Short mmCIF file of C-alpha atoms in Angstrom, two decimals:
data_model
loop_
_atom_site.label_atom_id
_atom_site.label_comp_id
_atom_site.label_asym_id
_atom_site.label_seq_id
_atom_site.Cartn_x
_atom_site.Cartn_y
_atom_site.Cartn_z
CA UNK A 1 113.99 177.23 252.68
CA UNK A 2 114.07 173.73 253.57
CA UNK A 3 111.46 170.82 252.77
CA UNK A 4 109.89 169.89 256.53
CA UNK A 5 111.23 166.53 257.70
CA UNK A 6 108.53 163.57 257.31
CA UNK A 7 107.88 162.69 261.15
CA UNK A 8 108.74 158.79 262.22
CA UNK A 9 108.16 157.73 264.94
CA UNK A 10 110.80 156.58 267.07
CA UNK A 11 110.90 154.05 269.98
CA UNK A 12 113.47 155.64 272.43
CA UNK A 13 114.78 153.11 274.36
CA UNK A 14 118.71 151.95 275.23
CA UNK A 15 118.26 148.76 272.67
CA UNK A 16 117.05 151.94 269.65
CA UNK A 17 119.99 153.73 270.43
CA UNK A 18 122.97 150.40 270.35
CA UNK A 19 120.97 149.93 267.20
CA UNK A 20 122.43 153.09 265.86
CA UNK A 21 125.66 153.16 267.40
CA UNK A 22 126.03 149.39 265.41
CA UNK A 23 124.70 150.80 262.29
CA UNK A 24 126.95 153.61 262.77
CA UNK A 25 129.82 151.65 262.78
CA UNK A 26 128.76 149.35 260.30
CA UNK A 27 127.64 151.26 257.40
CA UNK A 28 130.23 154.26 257.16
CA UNK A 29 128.46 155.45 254.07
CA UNK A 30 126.23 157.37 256.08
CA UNK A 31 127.19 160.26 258.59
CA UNK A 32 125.16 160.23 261.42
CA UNK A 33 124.24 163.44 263.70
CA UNK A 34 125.91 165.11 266.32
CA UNK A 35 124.57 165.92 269.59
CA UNK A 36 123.96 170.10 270.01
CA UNK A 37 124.78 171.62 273.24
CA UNK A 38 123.98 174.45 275.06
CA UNK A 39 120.62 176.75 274.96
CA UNK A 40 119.61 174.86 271.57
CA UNK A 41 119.83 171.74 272.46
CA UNK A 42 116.71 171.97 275.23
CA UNK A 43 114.62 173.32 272.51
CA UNK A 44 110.99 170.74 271.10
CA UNK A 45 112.42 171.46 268.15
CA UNK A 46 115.72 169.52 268.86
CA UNK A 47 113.81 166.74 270.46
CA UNK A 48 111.48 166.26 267.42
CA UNK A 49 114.36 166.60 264.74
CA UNK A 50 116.81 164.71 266.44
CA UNK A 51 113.67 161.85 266.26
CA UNK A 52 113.41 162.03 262.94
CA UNK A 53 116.88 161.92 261.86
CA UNK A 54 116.80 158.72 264.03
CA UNK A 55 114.04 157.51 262.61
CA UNK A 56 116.03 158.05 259.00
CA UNK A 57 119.21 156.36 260.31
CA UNK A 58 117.21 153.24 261.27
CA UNK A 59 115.24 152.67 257.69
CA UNK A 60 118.55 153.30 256.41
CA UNK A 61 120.33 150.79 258.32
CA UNK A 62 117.22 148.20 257.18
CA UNK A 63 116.96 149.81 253.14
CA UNK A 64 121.03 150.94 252.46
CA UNK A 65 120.06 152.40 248.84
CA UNK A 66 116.49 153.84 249.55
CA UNK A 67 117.28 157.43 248.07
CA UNK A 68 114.18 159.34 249.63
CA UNK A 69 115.22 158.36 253.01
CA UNK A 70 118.81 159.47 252.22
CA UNK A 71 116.95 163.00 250.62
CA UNK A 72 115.41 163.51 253.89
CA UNK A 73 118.51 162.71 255.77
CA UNK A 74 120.45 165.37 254.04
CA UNK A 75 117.73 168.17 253.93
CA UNK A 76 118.07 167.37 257.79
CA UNK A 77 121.58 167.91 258.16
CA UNK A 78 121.63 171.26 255.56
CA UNK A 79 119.36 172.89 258.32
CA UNK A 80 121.32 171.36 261.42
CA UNK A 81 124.54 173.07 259.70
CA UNK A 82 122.44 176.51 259.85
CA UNK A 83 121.26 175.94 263.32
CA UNK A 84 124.11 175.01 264.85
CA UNK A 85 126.59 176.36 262.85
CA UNK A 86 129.21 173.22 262.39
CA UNK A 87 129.23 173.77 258.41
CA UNK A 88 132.30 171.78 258.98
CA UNK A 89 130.26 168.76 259.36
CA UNK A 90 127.15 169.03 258.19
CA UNK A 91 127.74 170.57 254.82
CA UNK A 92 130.18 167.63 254.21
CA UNK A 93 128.01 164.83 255.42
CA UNK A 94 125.40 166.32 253.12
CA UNK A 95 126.93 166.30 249.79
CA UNK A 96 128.42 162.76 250.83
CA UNK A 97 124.15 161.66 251.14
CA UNK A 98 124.01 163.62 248.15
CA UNK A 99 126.60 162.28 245.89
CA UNK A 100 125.37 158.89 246.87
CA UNK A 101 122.03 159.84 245.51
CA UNK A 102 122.92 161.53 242.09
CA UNK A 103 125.28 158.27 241.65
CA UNK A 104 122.20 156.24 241.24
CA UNK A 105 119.59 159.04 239.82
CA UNK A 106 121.80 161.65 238.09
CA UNK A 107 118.42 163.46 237.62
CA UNK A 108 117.20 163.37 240.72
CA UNK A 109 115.82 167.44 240.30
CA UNK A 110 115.40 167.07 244.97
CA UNK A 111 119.51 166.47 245.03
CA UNK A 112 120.75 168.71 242.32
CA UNK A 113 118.71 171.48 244.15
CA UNK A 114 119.61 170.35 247.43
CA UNK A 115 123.46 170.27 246.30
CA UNK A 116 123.53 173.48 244.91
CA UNK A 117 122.30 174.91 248.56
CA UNK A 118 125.38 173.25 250.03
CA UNK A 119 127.82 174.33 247.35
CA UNK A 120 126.66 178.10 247.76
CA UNK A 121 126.54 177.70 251.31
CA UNK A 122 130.21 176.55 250.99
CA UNK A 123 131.01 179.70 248.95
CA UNK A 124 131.44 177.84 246.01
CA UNK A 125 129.53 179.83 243.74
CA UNK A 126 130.48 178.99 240.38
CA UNK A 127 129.87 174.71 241.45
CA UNK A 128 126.86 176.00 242.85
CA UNK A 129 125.70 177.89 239.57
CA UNK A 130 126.41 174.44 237.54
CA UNK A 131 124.50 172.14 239.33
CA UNK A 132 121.23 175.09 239.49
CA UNK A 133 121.95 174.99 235.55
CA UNK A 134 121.33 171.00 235.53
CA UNK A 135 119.10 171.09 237.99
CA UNK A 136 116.73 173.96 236.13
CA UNK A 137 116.71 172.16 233.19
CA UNK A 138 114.70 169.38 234.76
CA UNK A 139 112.07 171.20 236.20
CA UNK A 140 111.68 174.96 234.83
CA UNK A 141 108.51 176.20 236.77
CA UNK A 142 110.24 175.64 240.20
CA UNK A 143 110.31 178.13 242.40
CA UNK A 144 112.96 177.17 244.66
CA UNK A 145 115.30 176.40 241.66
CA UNK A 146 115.10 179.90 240.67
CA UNK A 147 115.73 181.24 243.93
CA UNK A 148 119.12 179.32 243.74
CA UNK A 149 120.04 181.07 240.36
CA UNK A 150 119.42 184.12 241.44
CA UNK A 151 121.38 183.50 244.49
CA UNK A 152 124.58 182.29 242.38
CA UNK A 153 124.14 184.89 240.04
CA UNK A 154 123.86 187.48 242.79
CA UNK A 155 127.23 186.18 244.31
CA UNK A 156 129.06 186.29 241.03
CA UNK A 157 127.95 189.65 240.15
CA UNK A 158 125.64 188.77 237.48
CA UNK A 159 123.50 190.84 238.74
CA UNK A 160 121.11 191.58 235.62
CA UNK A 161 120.47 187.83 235.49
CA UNK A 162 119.86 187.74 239.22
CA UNK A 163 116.91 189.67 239.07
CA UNK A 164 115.63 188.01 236.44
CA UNK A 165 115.60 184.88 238.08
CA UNK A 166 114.10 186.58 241.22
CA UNK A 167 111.37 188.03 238.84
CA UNK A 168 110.51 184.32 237.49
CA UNK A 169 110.73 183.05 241.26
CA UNK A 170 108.22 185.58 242.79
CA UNK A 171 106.25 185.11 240.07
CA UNK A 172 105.80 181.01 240.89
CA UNK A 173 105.66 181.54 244.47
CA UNK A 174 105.68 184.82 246.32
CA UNK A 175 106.85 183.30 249.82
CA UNK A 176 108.88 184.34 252.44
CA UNK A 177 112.33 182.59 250.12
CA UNK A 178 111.22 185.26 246.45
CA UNK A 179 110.31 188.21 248.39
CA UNK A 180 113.75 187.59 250.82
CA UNK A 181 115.54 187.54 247.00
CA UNK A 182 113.62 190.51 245.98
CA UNK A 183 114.37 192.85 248.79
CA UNK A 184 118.76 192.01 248.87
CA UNK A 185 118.27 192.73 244.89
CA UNK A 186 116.26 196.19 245.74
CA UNK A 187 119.27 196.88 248.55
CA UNK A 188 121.81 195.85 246.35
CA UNK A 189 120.48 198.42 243.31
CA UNK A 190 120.13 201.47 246.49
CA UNK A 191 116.57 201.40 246.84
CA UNK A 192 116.86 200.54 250.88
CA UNK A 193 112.96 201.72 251.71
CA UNK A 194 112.07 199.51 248.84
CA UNK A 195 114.10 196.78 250.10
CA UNK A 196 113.02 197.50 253.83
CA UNK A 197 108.99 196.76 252.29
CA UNK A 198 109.75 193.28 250.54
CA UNK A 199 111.77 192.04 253.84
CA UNK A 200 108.57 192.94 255.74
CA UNK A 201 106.18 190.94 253.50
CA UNK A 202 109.04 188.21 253.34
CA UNK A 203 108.77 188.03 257.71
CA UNK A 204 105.05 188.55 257.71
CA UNK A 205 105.06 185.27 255.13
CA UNK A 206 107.07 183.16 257.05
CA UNK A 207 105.91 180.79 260.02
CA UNK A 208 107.14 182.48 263.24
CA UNK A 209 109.89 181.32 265.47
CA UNK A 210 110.73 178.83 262.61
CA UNK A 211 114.81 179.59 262.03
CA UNK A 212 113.93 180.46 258.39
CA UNK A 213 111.63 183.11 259.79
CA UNK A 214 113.51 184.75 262.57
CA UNK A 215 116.91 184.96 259.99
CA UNK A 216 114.54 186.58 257.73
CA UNK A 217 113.65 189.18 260.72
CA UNK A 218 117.13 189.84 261.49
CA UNK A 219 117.96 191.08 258.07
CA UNK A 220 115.01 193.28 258.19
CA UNK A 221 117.10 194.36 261.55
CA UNK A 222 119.97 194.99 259.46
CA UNK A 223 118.19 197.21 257.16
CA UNK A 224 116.81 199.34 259.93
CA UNK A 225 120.56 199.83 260.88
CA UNK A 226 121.49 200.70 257.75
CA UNK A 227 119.03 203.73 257.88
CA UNK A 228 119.88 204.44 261.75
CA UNK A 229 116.87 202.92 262.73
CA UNK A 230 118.17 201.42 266.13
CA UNK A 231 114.70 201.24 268.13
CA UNK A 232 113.20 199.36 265.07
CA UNK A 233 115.57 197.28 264.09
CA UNK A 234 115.81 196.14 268.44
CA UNK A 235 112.19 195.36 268.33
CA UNK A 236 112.93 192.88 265.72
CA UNK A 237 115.64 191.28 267.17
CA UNK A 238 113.10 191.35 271.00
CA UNK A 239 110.03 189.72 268.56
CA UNK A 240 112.80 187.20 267.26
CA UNK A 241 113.86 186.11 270.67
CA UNK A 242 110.34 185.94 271.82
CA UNK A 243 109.02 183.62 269.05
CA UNK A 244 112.45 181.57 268.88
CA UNK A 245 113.86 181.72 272.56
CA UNK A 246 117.91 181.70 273.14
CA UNK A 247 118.43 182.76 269.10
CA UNK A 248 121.98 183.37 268.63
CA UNK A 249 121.91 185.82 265.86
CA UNK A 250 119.18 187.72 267.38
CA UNK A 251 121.41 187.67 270.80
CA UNK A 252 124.47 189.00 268.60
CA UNK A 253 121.89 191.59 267.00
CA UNK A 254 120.97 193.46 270.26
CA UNK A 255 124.61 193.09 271.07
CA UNK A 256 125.41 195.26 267.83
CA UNK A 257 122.94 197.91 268.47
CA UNK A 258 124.36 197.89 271.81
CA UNK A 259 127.65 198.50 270.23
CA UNK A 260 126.10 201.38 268.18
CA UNK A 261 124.53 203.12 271.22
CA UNK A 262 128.22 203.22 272.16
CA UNK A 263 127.49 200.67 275.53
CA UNK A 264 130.15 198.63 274.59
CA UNK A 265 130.49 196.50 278.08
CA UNK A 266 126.64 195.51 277.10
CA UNK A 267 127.33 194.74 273.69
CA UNK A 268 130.15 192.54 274.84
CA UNK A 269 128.63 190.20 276.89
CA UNK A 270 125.74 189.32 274.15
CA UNK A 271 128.20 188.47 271.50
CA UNK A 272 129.97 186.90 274.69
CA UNK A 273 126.50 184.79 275.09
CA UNK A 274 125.80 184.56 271.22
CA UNK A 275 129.60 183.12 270.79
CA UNK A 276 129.31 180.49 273.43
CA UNK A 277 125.83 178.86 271.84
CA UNK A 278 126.85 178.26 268.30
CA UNK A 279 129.92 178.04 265.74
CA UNK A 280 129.80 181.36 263.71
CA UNK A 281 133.19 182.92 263.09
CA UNK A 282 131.53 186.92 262.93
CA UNK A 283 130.39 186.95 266.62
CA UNK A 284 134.40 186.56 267.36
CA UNK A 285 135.03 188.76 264.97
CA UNK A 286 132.63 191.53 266.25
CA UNK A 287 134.33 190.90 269.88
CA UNK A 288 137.76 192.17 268.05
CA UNK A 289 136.72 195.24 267.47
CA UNK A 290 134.49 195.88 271.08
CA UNK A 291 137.21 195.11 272.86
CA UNK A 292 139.56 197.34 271.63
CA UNK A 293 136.39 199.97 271.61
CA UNK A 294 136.46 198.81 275.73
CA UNK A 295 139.99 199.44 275.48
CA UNK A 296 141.04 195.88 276.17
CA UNK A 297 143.73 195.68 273.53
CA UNK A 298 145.08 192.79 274.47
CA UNK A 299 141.83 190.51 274.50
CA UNK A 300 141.17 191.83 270.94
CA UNK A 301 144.63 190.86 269.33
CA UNK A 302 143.50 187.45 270.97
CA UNK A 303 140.46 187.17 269.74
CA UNK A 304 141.78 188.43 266.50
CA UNK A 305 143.97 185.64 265.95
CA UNK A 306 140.79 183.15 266.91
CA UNK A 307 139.40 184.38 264.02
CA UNK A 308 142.04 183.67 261.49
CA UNK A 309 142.66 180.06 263.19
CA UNK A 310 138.98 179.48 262.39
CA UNK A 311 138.44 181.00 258.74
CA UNK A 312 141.84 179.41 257.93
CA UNK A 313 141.74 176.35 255.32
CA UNK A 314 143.94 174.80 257.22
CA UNK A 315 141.60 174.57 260.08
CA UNK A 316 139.40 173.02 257.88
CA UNK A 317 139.79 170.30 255.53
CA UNK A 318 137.97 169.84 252.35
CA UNK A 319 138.05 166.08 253.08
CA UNK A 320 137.00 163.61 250.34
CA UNK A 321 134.34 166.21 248.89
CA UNK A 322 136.88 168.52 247.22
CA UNK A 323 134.79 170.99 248.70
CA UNK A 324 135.98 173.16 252.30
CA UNK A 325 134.14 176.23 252.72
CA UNK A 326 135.55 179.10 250.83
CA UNK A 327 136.10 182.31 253.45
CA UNK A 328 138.80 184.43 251.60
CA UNK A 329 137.19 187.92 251.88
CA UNK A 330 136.48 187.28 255.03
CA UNK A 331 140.14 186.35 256.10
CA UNK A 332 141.05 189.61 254.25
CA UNK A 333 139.16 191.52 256.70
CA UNK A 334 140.37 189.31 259.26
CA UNK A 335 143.99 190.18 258.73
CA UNK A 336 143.52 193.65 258.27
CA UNK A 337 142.44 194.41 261.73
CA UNK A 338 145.34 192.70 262.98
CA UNK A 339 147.75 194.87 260.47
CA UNK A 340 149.10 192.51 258.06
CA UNK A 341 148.51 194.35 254.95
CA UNK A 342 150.06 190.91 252.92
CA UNK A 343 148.11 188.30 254.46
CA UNK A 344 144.57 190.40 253.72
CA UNK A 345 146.26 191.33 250.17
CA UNK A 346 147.00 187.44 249.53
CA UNK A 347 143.35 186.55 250.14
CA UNK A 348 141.44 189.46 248.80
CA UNK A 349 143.12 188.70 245.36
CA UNK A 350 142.30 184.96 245.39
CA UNK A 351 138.37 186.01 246.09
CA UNK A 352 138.81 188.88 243.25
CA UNK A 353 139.90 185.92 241.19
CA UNK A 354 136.63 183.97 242.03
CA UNK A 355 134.23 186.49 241.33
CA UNK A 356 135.39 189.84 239.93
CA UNK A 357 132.20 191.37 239.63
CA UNK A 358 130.86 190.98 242.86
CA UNK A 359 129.95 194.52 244.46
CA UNK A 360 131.05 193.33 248.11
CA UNK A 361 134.08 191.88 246.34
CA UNK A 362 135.32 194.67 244.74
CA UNK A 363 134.91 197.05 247.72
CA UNK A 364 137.14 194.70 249.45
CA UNK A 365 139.74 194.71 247.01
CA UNK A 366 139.12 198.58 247.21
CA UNK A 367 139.78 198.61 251.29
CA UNK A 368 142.48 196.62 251.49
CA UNK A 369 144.39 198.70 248.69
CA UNK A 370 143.20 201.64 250.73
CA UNK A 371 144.72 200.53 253.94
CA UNK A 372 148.14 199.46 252.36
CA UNK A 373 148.55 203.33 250.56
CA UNK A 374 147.83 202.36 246.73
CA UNK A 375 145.19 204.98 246.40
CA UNK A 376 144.59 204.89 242.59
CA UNK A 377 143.85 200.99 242.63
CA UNK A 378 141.80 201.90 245.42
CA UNK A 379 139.91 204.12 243.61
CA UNK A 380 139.51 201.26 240.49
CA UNK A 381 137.89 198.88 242.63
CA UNK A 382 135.84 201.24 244.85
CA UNK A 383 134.41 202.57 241.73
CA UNK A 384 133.38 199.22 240.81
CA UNK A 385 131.45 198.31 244.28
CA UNK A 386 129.54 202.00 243.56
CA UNK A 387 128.38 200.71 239.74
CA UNK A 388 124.84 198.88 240.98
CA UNK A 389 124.12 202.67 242.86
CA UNK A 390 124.21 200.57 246.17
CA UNK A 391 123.70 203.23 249.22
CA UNK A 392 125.25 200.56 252.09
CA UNK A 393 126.62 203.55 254.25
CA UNK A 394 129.79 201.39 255.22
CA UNK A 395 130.39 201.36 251.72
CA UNK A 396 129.98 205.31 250.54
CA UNK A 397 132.04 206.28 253.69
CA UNK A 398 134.96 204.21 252.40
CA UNK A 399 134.29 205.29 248.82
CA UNK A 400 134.46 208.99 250.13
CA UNK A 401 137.94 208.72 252.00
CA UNK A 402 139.71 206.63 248.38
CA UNK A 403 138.15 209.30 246.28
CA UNK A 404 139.17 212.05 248.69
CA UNK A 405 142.60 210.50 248.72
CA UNK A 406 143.05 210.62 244.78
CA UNK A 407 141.94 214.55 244.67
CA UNK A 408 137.90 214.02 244.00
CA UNK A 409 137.17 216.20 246.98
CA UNK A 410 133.93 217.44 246.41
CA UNK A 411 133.01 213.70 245.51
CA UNK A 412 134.51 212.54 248.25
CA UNK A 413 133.32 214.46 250.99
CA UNK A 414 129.52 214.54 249.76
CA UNK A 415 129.69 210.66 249.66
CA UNK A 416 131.05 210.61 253.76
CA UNK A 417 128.12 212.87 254.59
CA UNK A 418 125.73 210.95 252.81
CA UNK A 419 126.70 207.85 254.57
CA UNK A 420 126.79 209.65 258.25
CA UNK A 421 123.68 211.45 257.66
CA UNK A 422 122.49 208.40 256.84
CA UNK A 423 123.43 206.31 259.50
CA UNK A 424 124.84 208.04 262.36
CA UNK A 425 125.72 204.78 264.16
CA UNK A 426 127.95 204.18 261.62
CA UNK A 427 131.50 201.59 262.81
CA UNK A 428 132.86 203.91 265.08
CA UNK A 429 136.39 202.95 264.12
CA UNK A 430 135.48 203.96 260.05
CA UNK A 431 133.57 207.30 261.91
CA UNK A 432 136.56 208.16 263.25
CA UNK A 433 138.41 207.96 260.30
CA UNK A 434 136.30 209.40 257.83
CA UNK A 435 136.43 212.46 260.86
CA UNK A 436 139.66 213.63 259.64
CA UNK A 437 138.70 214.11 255.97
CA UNK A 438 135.47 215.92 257.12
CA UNK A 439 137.97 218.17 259.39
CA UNK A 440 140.16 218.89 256.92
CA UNK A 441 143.30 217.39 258.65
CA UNK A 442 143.45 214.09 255.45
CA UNK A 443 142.91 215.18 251.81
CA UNK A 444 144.26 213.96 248.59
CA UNK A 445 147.52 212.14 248.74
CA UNK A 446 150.35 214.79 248.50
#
């Protein structure tokens, strides 16, 4: 999704690199990289980009205002931020390149669109709309600018307009970014063999072992899941670590299915690897729940807590951007698997707040009122994440147990057997749960 960095040459010698560290010093403006470490940091790829953003550092040391050098700079640093996962960082020290750029060329179409991709990268989906808006405006037969939309729109639950902007994106360019757009839309409206086809053409489009690529193949792995397709969705996740060696998400992936095949020591010490090579809060948060699975209760609360300290705001300053990343629904879940029905209430409301008509929003909202006993709210939101027809199985198993729970019991239990029949590698924890209803030993709240 990202424009390929111009290659520079670059001289690598000890007087090149006190060159930087002066400039560095020098000219705060502009945020220079940070080293990876680790697996991904042995990679050509590193060795190449970490060149070129040299290479960039030094013309902009020698030409302060030259705005396509600054472009290139930040387009550099959007994909280091996916790669390595410091959003922290790199999202900041992009918009900073960015801002710098729009103050001189306010309709500079390259920023606006590369801004937006922070901003909704950040969460901040409404910011991120805006700036797709202005950006759109300047260049209507864009493809990529259309893909934004529809991501913004997707995100706020605007769903109709979504796929209208995915429409007018495939329709520019049908390329591994439209067809990615069209198959989440298809998912998202319950048409998951329809979705599973446009992923496919979206992998088969893209060049392999590029990150872009092998992201694309693990949601195609996801979808697999979803049906209970565990040997398919592995051989994605063995193709990705073929064509992109020591992939973290594809690591984490294998680790999942080994979760779902119930081999939870296995699964453990993937996410263990996956966890160690990169910043990303959900392999930690995936190691809550196999631990207590492994029965290592203690190591879980931990771990639980790890994830709070790193979704928290605190632990993250917005610094002088105005803009942190936004990770309220995900500290809802966070809080709920440690029990504190307040905490997860506090931050599912201020996400609700955001964007109301979000389908993974509401069924948040709809959890978190399940799990603190206030069934016929519950039942509100719940019916709200079921209004696009989406057949996620996580999501119709916790539908069935809030309608079960406010009397709909032929509802209810059609919508849990639905969701195990379709994937019977469903969260064990949410199996186990939706096991009573099935039983007979949980109905309708007396």
């Amino acid at each position: 999704m990202k424009k390929i960095l111009q290659k520079i040459l670059v001289v690598g010698t000890l007087a090149f690199f006190a060159v930087i560290l002066i400039f560095s010093r020098k000219n705060e403006s502009v945020p220079t990289f940070k080293e990876r470490h680790g697996p991904i940091a042995l990679s050509a790829e590193w060795l190449n980009t970490k060149a070129a953003i040299q290479g960039l550092l030094d013309l902009l040391r020698q030409k302060p205002d030259d705005s396509k050098a600054m472009m290139q700079l930040a387009q550099a640093y959007i994909q280091e931020a996916r790669i390595t996962g410091d959003h922290a960082y790199y999202d900041k020290a992009s918009l900073d390149l960015l801002d710098q750029v729009l103050k001189k060329e306010p309709g500079n179409f390259e920023a606006l669109c590369c801004k937006s991709t922070v901003l909704l990268s950040q969460h901040h989906f409404s910011d991120g709309l805006t700036v797709a808006q202005q950006a759109v405006k300047l260049n209507p037969y864009n493809a990529f600018i259309y893909g934004l939309l529809c991501d913004a729109n997707v995100e706020l639950g605007n769903y109709d307009e979504a796929i209208k902007m995915a429409d007018k994106m495939v329709s520019l360019r049908p390329d591994i970014r439209s067809y990615s757009r069209v198959s989440y839309l298809r998912e998202i409206f319950g048409d998951l063999e329809g979705a599973k086809q446009a992923m496919k053409l979206a992998v088969s489009a893209g060049f392999p072992g590029l990150e872009q690529t092998e992201w694309t193949r693990m949601i195609l792995a996801h979808l697999y899941e979803c049906s209970g397709e565990l040997d398919s969705a592995e051989m994605q996740c063995k193709i990705a670590l073929q064509e992109r060696p020591d992939y973290p998400f594809a690591i984490a992936g294998i680790g999942r299915i080994q979760k779902e095949r119930g081999n939870y020591n296995d699964a453990i010490k993937y996410y263990e690897k996956a966890k160690d090579m990169i910043t990303e809060y959900s392999f930690s948060d995936e190691l809550t729940d196999l631990y207590l699975l492994n029965n290592e209760k203690e190591r879980s609360q931990k771990i639980a807590q790890t994830v709070i300290d790193m979704l928290s705001p605190n632990s993250n300053a917005e610094g002088t951007t105005g803009h942190g990343h936004y990770a309220d629904r995900e500290l809802a879940y966070a809080y709920l698997k440690t029990g504190d029905l307040d905490n997860a209430l506090l931050h599912a409301q201020i996400e609700y707040e955001r964007r109301p008509k979000n389908i993974d929003v509401c069924e948040m909202m709809g959890w978190v009122k399940y799990k603190r006993g206030e069934y016929a709210e519950a039942n509100m939101y719940i019916s709200q994440a079921l209004h696009t027809g989406s057949k996620n199985p996580q999501l119709l198993c916790r539908a069935g147990m809030i309608k079960l729970k406010c009397g709909e019991k032929e509802y209810g239990l059609s919508m849990i057997k639905n969701a195990l029949n379709m994937d019977p590698f469903l969260d064990p924890f949410l199996k186990k749960e939706a096991s009573q209803f099935l039983s007979g030993t949980v109905y309708a709240n007396k």
